[in-house]
Amino acid sequence: MEKQDHLPHRREQFRESRILQEWYAANRRDLPWRNTRDPYLVWISEIILQQTRVAQGLDYYIRFTGRFPDVRSLAAADRKETLKYWQGLGYYSRARNLHEAAKDIQSRFGGVFPEQYDDILSLKGIGEYTAAAIASFVWNQPRPVIDGNVYRVLGRLFGVATPVDTGKGKKEYRELAALLMPPGQARPHNQAIMEFGALQCVPQNPDCSRCPLSAGCLAHASGNPQQYPVKQNRTKSRNRYLHYFFITCGSHTYLHHRTEKDIWQGLYEFPLIETDAPANPETDGAPANPETDGAPADPETDGAPADPETDGAPANPETDGAPADFLRHLDDLFRDAGQPAISVEMRNIKHILSHQTLYATFYRAEIQKENVALKKYLKIPLSALDEYPFPKLISAFLSREEKTAGHVTDGKPA
């Protein structure tokens, strides 16, 4: 379909915006960031909602802005604390970028959030969508917002055949978004089309019978609205097998700070052995716990929504038995640590990220003395575990430990 076939005439574009705004007035959700013109608060909300559903993000927004109510307080905070307040939201680069950008605003703009679009866009972690959202929501600047919801509404309404994940497609969608926006109405128009995509024009099974735009929607006329927006590329997912060791030595435990560019950068974890395939050492004889198997999905790598599947995957009898590299790393980790008592606490927990599926097994190990291998880890009192930001997968394990053992602060069940 050629572009001129689905670009709206100017008269029609204002009609569509009017319908969207009328729908928004009747159906909008009452959310705290919609009741403010404070660019800082709008910024925080937009970053949280980039990869997080509103229902989940609302509590985090309230908690985060309660602790860091303005640019100055966020810029002055310790990074570890900002990550701790972000814990559970996933995509932790967002928290790191927020912290860096706040310090940049403090130094370059005297702590005042910049008003000019190009200045907003220059801040770390802010792309065209977020800059347009802040500029239009706060100052009503004529900047069309284009997020996943808007792509879906535009793609369906005008039957855009060009793949949205191509340069040509993005250009086409930008043109459509700009043509739909009436002069002087950037704020209400942008909020309306985004909300419409979130609540009415949903990805799966949209209720076209209740859609006020259905009469002119080309996707509805096609009989298959879910084919839009058209996408060209699909990223393949890979499996990773993680073996975490919650090691206690008296009243202390050991952590690793993830500084490499991988998932969960900046967070903390237990000593880890990662394998290319499932591996269960000879000590692995504990059955999976049906009450605790499964950790909440944690989106961590891109804009794809998280899959809520949380089922614990059973051990595979065909692969049961530890490969040589796993045993070698296990021996290195516990050599000269006395007679470690190792038990399997949770086995093969399936944790789905956007482009990765993690299978995590958690072991508890009590050692008699600290060896050389453990000196490279951060040794902390068990009572200080709450001070460190962990991925949701590990946080879920610690919560489980507290529920089943009472406390993890003294190294032994209460």
Short mmCIF file of C-alpha atoms in Angstrom, two decimals:
data_model
loop_
_atom_site.label_atom_id
_atom_site.label_comp_id
_atom_site.label_asym_id
_atom_site.label_seq_id
_atom_site.Cartn_x
_atom_site.Cartn_y
_atom_site.Cartn_z
CA MET A 1 0.00 0.00 0.00
CA GLU A 2 1.48 3.35 -1.01
CA LYS A 3 1.91 6.00 1.59
CA GLN A 4 -0.52 8.43 -0.11
CA ASP A 5 -3.28 5.81 0.27
CA HIS A 6 -3.31 5.96 4.07
CA LEU A 7 -2.08 9.45 4.96
CA PRO A 8 -5.14 11.33 6.25
CA HIS A 9 -6.39 14.58 4.78
CA ARG A 10 -5.96 17.51 7.15
CA ARG A 11 -9.70 17.77 7.83
CA GLU A 12 -9.78 14.08 8.77
CA GLN A 13 -6.75 14.28 10.99
CA PHE A 14 -8.40 16.81 13.27
CA ARG A 15 -11.55 14.70 13.38
CA GLU A 16 -9.56 11.69 14.55
CA SER A 17 -7.78 13.73 17.21
CA ARG A 18 -11.09 15.12 18.40
CA ILE A 19 -12.51 11.58 18.72
CA LEU A 20 -9.43 10.44 20.61
CA GLN A 21 -9.59 13.37 23.01
CA GLU A 22 -13.30 12.84 23.65
CA TRP A 23 -12.63 9.16 24.35
CA TYR A 24 -9.75 10.14 26.67
CA ALA A 25 -11.94 12.55 28.66
CA ALA A 26 -14.36 9.71 29.36
CA ASN A 27 -11.88 6.88 29.93
CA ARG A 28 -8.60 8.32 31.23
CA ARG A 29 -7.00 6.81 34.31
CA ASP A 30 -6.36 9.13 37.25
CA LEU A 31 -2.58 8.87 37.64
CA PRO A 32 -0.41 11.16 39.78
CA TRP A 33 1.98 12.18 37.00
CA ARG A 34 -0.98 13.47 34.97
CA ASN A 35 -1.84 15.95 37.71
CA THR A 36 1.48 17.80 37.64
CA ARG A 37 3.47 20.03 35.30
CA ASP A 38 6.70 19.34 37.17
CA PRO A 39 9.10 18.12 34.44
CA TYR A 40 11.10 16.08 36.96
CA LEU A 41 8.06 14.05 38.04
CA VAL A 42 6.91 13.58 34.44
CA TRP A 43 10.43 12.43 33.55
CA ILE A 44 10.51 9.86 36.35
CA SER A 45 7.10 8.51 35.36
CA GLU A 46 8.05 8.21 31.69
CA ILE A 47 11.27 6.34 32.47
CA ILE A 48 9.45 3.93 34.80
CA LEU A 49 6.70 3.30 32.25
CA GLN A 50 9.07 2.66 29.34
CA GLN A 51 9.21 -1.05 30.11
CA THR A 52 6.76 -1.41 32.98
CA ARG A 53 3.00 -1.71 33.16
CA VAL A 54 1.18 1.10 34.94
CA ALA A 55 -0.25 -1.23 37.59
CA GLN A 56 3.26 -2.27 38.61
CA GLY A 57 4.95 1.08 38.06
CA LEU A 58 2.60 3.19 40.18
CA ASP A 59 3.87 1.97 43.55
CA TYR A 60 7.47 2.31 42.41
CA TYR A 61 6.81 5.86 41.20
CA ILE A 62 5.35 6.84 44.57
CA ARG A 63 8.19 5.21 46.48
CA PHE A 64 10.96 6.56 44.22
CA THR A 65 9.68 10.13 44.13
CA GLY A 66 8.99 10.00 47.86
CA ARG A 67 12.69 9.36 48.48
CA PHE A 68 13.98 11.47 45.56
CA PRO A 69 11.40 14.28 45.11
CA ASP A 70 13.52 16.49 42.87
CA VAL A 71 16.64 16.67 40.73
CA ARG A 72 18.84 17.79 43.61
CA SER A 73 18.00 14.86 45.88
CA LEU A 74 18.49 12.31 43.10
CA ALA A 75 21.79 13.84 42.00
CA ALA A 76 23.12 13.79 45.57
CA ALA A 77 22.11 10.16 46.19
CA ASP A 78 24.42 7.17 46.20
CA ARG A 79 24.01 4.97 43.11
CA LYS A 80 23.57 1.86 45.24
CA GLU A 81 20.62 3.50 46.96
CA THR A 82 18.97 4.50 43.68
CA LEU A 83 19.29 0.92 42.43
CA LYS A 84 17.83 -0.35 45.69
CA TYR A 85 14.75 1.82 45.21
CA TRP A 86 14.51 0.55 41.64
CA GLN A 87 14.83 -3.09 42.69
CA GLY A 88 12.17 -5.25 41.09
CA LEU A 89 11.43 -2.95 38.13
CA GLY A 90 14.00 -4.48 35.83
CA TYR A 91 15.89 -2.71 33.03
CA TYR A 92 18.28 -1.33 35.63
CA SER A 93 20.10 0.81 33.09
CA ARG A 94 17.11 3.14 33.48
CA ALA A 95 17.98 3.81 37.12
CA ARG A 96 21.66 4.28 36.33
CA ASN A 97 20.82 6.72 33.55
CA LEU A 98 18.38 8.64 35.77
CA HIS A 99 21.12 9.12 38.32
CA GLU A 100 23.66 10.26 35.73
CA ALA A 101 21.17 12.61 34.08
CA ALA A 102 20.23 14.17 37.42
CA LYS A 103 23.88 14.92 38.13
CA ASP A 104 24.18 16.38 34.61
CA ILE A 105 21.15 18.64 35.17
CA GLN A 106 22.66 19.74 38.46
CA SER A 107 25.96 20.69 36.85
CA ARG A 108 24.86 22.00 33.43
CA PHE A 109 21.49 23.58 34.23
CA GLY A 110 21.88 24.55 37.87
CA GLY A 111 19.49 21.84 39.03
CA VAL A 112 16.63 23.18 36.86
CA PHE A 113 15.14 20.68 34.42
CA PRO A 114 15.77 22.04 30.90
CA GLU A 115 12.79 23.22 28.82
CA GLN A 116 14.27 23.10 25.32
CA TYR A 117 13.71 19.85 23.44
CA ASP A 118 17.34 19.51 22.30
CA ASP A 119 18.58 20.04 25.87
CA ILE A 120 16.17 17.40 27.16
CA LEU A 121 17.30 15.03 24.42
CA SER A 122 20.94 15.54 25.42
CA LEU A 123 20.38 13.94 28.83
CA LYS A 124 21.56 10.38 29.34
CA GLY A 125 18.87 7.76 28.87
CA ILE A 126 16.43 10.11 27.12
CA GLY A 127 15.51 9.38 23.51
CA GLU A 128 13.16 11.08 21.09
CA TYR A 129 10.02 9.58 22.59
CA THR A 130 10.78 10.56 26.20
CA ALA A 131 11.97 14.04 25.20
CA ALA A 132 8.77 14.58 23.19
CA ALA A 133 6.61 13.31 26.07
CA ILE A 134 8.20 15.67 28.61
CA ALA A 135 8.17 18.67 26.26
CA SER A 136 4.53 18.16 25.24
CA PHE A 137 3.08 17.11 28.60
CA VAL A 138 4.78 19.90 30.58
CA TRP A 139 5.06 22.78 28.10
CA ASN A 140 2.59 21.72 25.35
CA GLN A 141 5.38 21.84 22.77
CA PRO A 142 4.33 20.45 19.34
CA ARG A 143 6.26 17.20 19.61
CA PRO A 144 4.33 14.03 18.66
CA VAL A 145 5.04 11.07 20.92
CA ILE A 146 5.52 7.66 19.35
CA ASP A 147 5.72 4.69 21.69
CA GLY A 148 4.52 1.11 21.25
CA ASN A 149 0.92 2.11 21.90
CA VAL A 150 1.01 4.89 19.31
CA TYR A 151 2.69 2.64 16.73
CA ARG A 152 -0.16 0.18 17.18
CA VAL A 153 -2.93 2.78 16.86
CA LEU A 154 -1.41 4.40 13.79
CA GLY A 155 -0.47 1.10 12.17
CA ARG A 156 -4.00 -0.23 12.51
CA LEU A 157 -5.88 2.96 11.76
CA PHE A 158 -4.07 3.54 8.46
CA GLY A 159 -3.14 -0.05 7.63
CA VAL A 160 0.55 0.76 7.40
CA ALA A 161 2.24 -2.06 5.49
CA THR A 162 5.79 -0.79 5.99
CA PRO A 163 7.48 -2.70 8.85
CA VAL A 164 7.66 -0.55 11.96
CA ASP A 165 11.16 -1.81 12.79
CA THR A 166 12.76 -0.32 9.66
CA GLY A 167 14.11 3.15 8.97
CA LYS A 168 11.47 3.72 6.29
CA GLY A 169 8.73 2.56 8.63
CA LYS A 170 9.81 4.82 11.50
CA LYS A 171 9.89 7.81 9.13
CA GLU A 172 6.40 6.98 7.88
CA TYR A 173 5.01 6.70 11.38
CA ARG A 174 6.61 10.01 12.40
CA GLU A 175 4.88 11.70 9.47
CA LEU A 176 1.52 10.20 10.41
CA ALA A 177 1.90 11.19 14.06
CA ALA A 178 2.73 14.78 13.13
CA LEU A 179 -0.19 15.06 10.70
CA LEU A 180 -2.69 13.87 13.30
CA MET A 181 -1.75 16.50 15.90
CA PRO A 182 -3.85 19.69 15.88
CA PRO A 183 -1.95 22.96 16.45
CA GLY A 184 -1.79 23.97 20.09
CA GLN A 185 -3.11 20.63 21.36
CA ALA A 186 0.04 18.55 21.75
CA ARG A 187 -0.55 17.77 25.43
CA PRO A 188 -4.14 16.45 25.23
CA HIS A 189 -3.62 14.78 21.87
CA ASN A 190 -0.49 12.88 22.93
CA GLN A 191 -2.03 11.77 26.20
CA ALA A 192 -5.19 10.65 24.43
CA ILE A 193 -3.57 8.54 21.71
CA MET A 194 -1.21 6.86 24.18
CA GLU A 195 -4.06 6.00 26.56
CA PHE A 196 -6.18 4.79 23.66
CA GLY A 197 -3.45 2.35 22.66
CA ALA A 198 -3.00 1.17 26.24
CA LEU A 199 -6.69 0.58 27.04
CA GLN A 200 -8.69 0.26 23.83
CA CYS A 201 -6.43 -0.63 20.89
CA VAL A 202 -4.64 -3.37 22.81
CA PRO A 203 -2.17 -5.85 21.26
CA GLN A 204 -4.31 -8.98 21.57
CA ASN A 205 -8.06 -9.33 20.92
CA PRO A 206 -8.98 -5.63 20.66
CA ASP A 207 -12.70 -4.96 21.08
CA CYS A 208 -13.30 -3.22 17.77
CA SER A 209 -17.06 -3.16 18.36
CA ARG A 210 -16.53 -0.51 21.06
CA CYS A 211 -13.87 1.48 19.19
CA PRO A 212 -14.93 5.00 18.19
CA LEU A 213 -12.46 4.90 15.27
CA SER A 214 -13.48 1.52 13.85
CA ALA A 215 -15.55 2.95 11.00
CA GLY A 216 -12.43 4.42 9.40
CA CYS A 217 -9.89 1.84 10.59
CA LEU A 218 -8.24 -0.09 7.76
CA ALA A 219 -7.01 -2.86 10.08
CA HIS A 220 -10.57 -3.44 11.30
CA ALA A 221 -11.78 -3.51 7.69
CA SER A 222 -9.13 -6.14 6.90
CA GLY A 223 -10.61 -8.47 9.51
CA ASN A 224 -7.24 -9.04 11.18
CA PRO A 225 -6.20 -6.00 13.24
CA GLN A 226 -3.61 -8.01 15.20
CA GLN A 227 -1.34 -8.16 12.15
CA TYR A 228 -0.57 -4.46 12.72
CA PRO A 229 1.85 -2.91 13.25
CA VAL A 230 3.80 -4.99 10.76
CA LYS A 231 7.21 -6.10 12.04
CA GLN A 232 10.13 -7.41 10.01
CA ASN A 233 12.64 -8.75 12.51
CA ARG A 234 12.18 -11.10 15.43
CA THR A 235 14.99 -11.45 17.94
CA LYS A 236 15.83 -15.01 18.91
CA SER A 237 15.90 -15.98 22.55
CA ARG A 238 18.69 -17.95 24.22
CA ASN A 239 18.82 -20.08 27.35
CA ARG A 240 21.21 -19.45 30.24
CA TYR A 241 21.78 -21.72 33.24
CA LEU A 242 22.71 -19.95 36.48
CA HIS A 243 23.87 -21.65 39.68
CA TYR A 244 23.84 -19.33 42.68
CA PHE A 245 25.53 -20.16 45.97
CA PHE A 246 24.22 -18.48 49.10
CA ILE A 247 27.34 -19.06 51.20
CA THR A 248 27.41 -18.39 54.91
CA CYS A 249 30.46 -18.32 57.11
CA GLY A 250 29.32 -17.64 60.63
CA SER A 251 27.22 -14.48 60.50
CA HIS A 252 28.55 -13.35 57.10
CA THR A 253 27.80 -14.02 53.44
CA TYR A 254 29.39 -13.16 50.09
CA LEU A 255 28.22 -11.03 47.17
CA HIS A 256 29.42 -10.17 43.68
CA HIS A 257 28.84 -6.71 42.18
CA ARG A 258 27.76 -7.03 38.53
CA THR A 259 29.76 -4.33 36.76
CA GLU A 260 30.06 -5.96 33.34
CA LYS A 261 27.75 -4.96 30.48
CA ASP A 262 25.20 -7.71 30.80
CA ILE A 263 21.84 -8.10 32.46
CA TRP A 264 21.53 -6.54 35.91
CA GLN A 265 24.54 -4.25 35.58
CA GLY A 266 25.16 -2.47 38.86
CA LEU A 267 23.22 -4.97 40.97
CA TYR A 268 24.52 -7.58 43.40
CA GLU A 269 24.31 -11.35 43.31
CA PHE A 270 25.64 -14.43 45.10
CA PRO A 271 28.72 -16.27 43.81
CA LEU A 272 27.69 -17.64 40.44
CA ILE A 273 28.62 -20.54 38.21
CA GLU A 274 27.04 -20.24 34.76
CA THR A 275 26.88 -23.22 32.41
CA ASP A 276 25.86 -23.68 28.78
CA ALA A 277 23.52 -26.54 29.64
CA PRO A 278 21.65 -27.80 32.70
CA ALA A 279 24.00 -29.07 35.40
CA ASN A 280 23.17 -30.78 38.67
CA PRO A 281 26.08 -31.75 40.94
CA GLU A 282 26.11 -34.98 42.86
CA THR A 283 24.70 -33.16 45.86
CA ASP A 284 21.63 -32.26 43.86
CA GLY A 285 19.04 -34.55 45.29
CA ALA A 286 16.46 -32.14 46.63
CA PRO A 287 13.14 -32.10 44.84
CA ALA A 288 11.77 -28.88 43.41
CA ASN A 289 9.60 -26.99 45.86
CA PRO A 290 6.14 -26.49 44.32
CA GLU A 291 5.36 -23.66 46.73
CA THR A 292 8.36 -21.59 45.81
CA ASP A 293 9.30 -22.62 42.30
CA GLY A 294 9.02 -19.82 39.83
CA ALA A 295 10.14 -16.21 40.05
CA PRO A 296 8.30 -13.20 38.65
CA ALA A 297 9.35 -12.24 35.13
CA ASP A 298 11.78 -9.31 35.07
CA PRO A 299 12.18 -7.41 31.75
CA GLU A 300 15.82 -6.47 31.40
CA THR A 301 17.04 -5.99 27.85
CA ASP A 302 14.70 -4.06 25.51
CA GLY A 303 11.24 -2.77 24.90
CA ALA A 304 9.44 -6.07 24.62
CA PRO A 305 6.89 -6.67 27.39
CA ALA A 306 7.72 -9.23 30.00
CA ASP A 307 6.16 -12.63 29.79
CA PRO A 308 4.46 -13.34 33.14
CA GLU A 309 5.22 -17.07 33.03
CA THR A 310 6.72 -18.06 36.36
CA ASP A 311 6.60 -21.82 36.46
CA GLY A 312 9.60 -23.67 37.85
CA ALA A 313 11.01 -26.08 35.28
CA PRO A 314 11.66 -29.60 36.56
CA ALA A 315 15.09 -31.12 36.44
CA ASN A 316 15.83 -32.96 33.23
CA PRO A 317 16.71 -36.60 33.95
CA GLU A 318 18.52 -36.87 30.62
CA THR A 319 20.96 -34.11 31.61
CA ASP A 320 21.15 -34.85 35.32
CA GLY A 321 24.78 -34.95 36.32
CA ALA A 322 27.35 -32.20 36.37
CA PRO A 323 29.65 -31.47 33.42
CA ALA A 324 33.36 -31.28 34.07
CA ASP A 325 33.58 -27.48 33.86
CA PHE A 326 30.84 -27.09 36.49
CA LEU A 327 32.60 -29.49 38.86
CA ARG A 328 35.89 -27.69 38.30
CA HIS A 329 34.38 -24.30 39.18
CA LEU A 330 32.62 -25.87 42.15
CA ASP A 331 35.89 -27.28 43.42
CA ASP A 332 37.62 -23.92 42.95
CA LEU A 333 34.90 -22.14 44.88
CA PHE A 334 34.98 -24.40 47.95
CA ARG A 335 38.57 -25.68 48.04
CA ASP A 336 40.13 -25.27 51.50
CA ALA A 337 36.84 -24.05 53.00
CA GLY A 338 36.60 -26.93 55.45
CA GLN A 339 33.76 -29.38 54.92
CA PRO A 340 31.04 -27.29 53.27
CA ALA A 341 27.46 -28.36 53.85
CA ILE A 342 25.72 -27.75 50.50
CA SER A 343 22.01 -28.15 49.88
CA VAL A 344 19.78 -27.30 46.96
CA GLU A 345 17.17 -24.75 47.99
CA MET A 346 15.44 -24.03 44.67
CA ARG A 347 16.04 -25.82 41.39
CA ASN A 348 15.74 -24.73 37.76
CA ILE A 349 13.62 -21.64 38.33
CA LYS A 350 12.48 -20.39 34.95
CA HIS A 351 12.86 -16.62 34.65
CA ILE A 352 11.95 -15.05 31.31
CA LEU A 353 13.60 -11.87 30.05
CA SER A 354 12.95 -10.22 26.71
CA HIS A 355 15.52 -12.15 24.71
CA GLN A 356 16.80 -14.62 27.28
CA THR A 357 15.35 -17.40 29.38
CA LEU A 358 17.18 -18.02 32.63
CA TYR A 359 17.14 -21.29 34.55
CA ALA A 360 18.42 -20.60 38.04
CA THR A 361 19.30 -23.08 40.75
CA PHE A 362 19.97 -21.79 44.26
CA TYR A 363 22.26 -23.62 46.69
CA ARG A 364 22.85 -22.90 50.34
CA ALA A 365 26.38 -23.60 51.58
CA GLU A 366 27.70 -23.33 55.10
CA ILE A 367 31.49 -23.23 55.31
CA GLN A 368 33.85 -23.49 58.25
CA LYS A 369 36.45 -21.01 57.08
CA GLU A 370 37.01 -18.48 54.32
CA ASN A 371 39.23 -19.66 51.48
CA VAL A 372 41.22 -17.80 48.82
CA ALA A 373 38.47 -17.98 46.19
CA LEU A 374 35.98 -16.17 48.41
CA LYS A 375 38.31 -13.25 49.08
CA LYS A 376 37.47 -11.80 45.66
CA TYR A 377 33.83 -11.40 46.75
CA LEU A 378 32.31 -8.72 48.93
CA LYS A 379 31.95 -10.09 52.46
CA ILE A 380 29.02 -8.60 54.34
CA PRO A 381 27.07 -9.33 57.52
CA LEU A 382 23.91 -11.28 56.85
CA SER A 383 22.04 -8.52 58.64
CA ALA A 384 23.11 -6.08 55.87
CA LEU A 385 21.53 -7.98 52.97
CA ASP A 386 18.60 -5.56 52.84
CA GLU A 387 20.97 -2.70 52.03
CA TYR A 388 21.97 -4.10 48.63
CA PRO A 389 20.01 -4.00 45.35
CA PHE A 390 19.42 -7.47 43.86
CA PRO A 391 17.75 -8.70 40.68
CA LYS A 392 14.16 -9.74 41.30
CA LEU A 393 15.17 -13.39 40.85
CA ILE A 394 17.53 -13.25 43.85
CA SER A 395 15.22 -11.00 45.83
CA ALA A 396 12.50 -13.63 45.43
CA PHE A 397 14.88 -16.30 46.72
CA LEU A 398 15.76 -14.24 49.80
CA SER A 399 12.07 -13.64 50.49
CA ARG A 400 11.50 -17.36 50.25
CA GLU A 401 14.36 -18.01 52.65
CA GLU A 402 12.89 -15.62 55.20
CA LYS A 403 9.49 -17.27 54.95
CA THR A 404 10.75 -20.84 55.21
CA ALA A 405 13.62 -20.35 57.67
CA GLY A 406 12.31 -17.40 59.64
CA HIS A 407 15.39 -15.22 59.20
CA VAL A 408 18.65 -15.21 57.24
CA THR A 409 20.43 -12.80 59.52
CA ASP A 410 22.31 -15.28 61.66
CA GLY A 411 23.36 -17.82 59.09
CA LYS A 412 21.02 -20.51 60.46
CA PRO A 413 17.29 -21.04 60.54
CA ALA A 414 15.56 -19.22 63.35
#
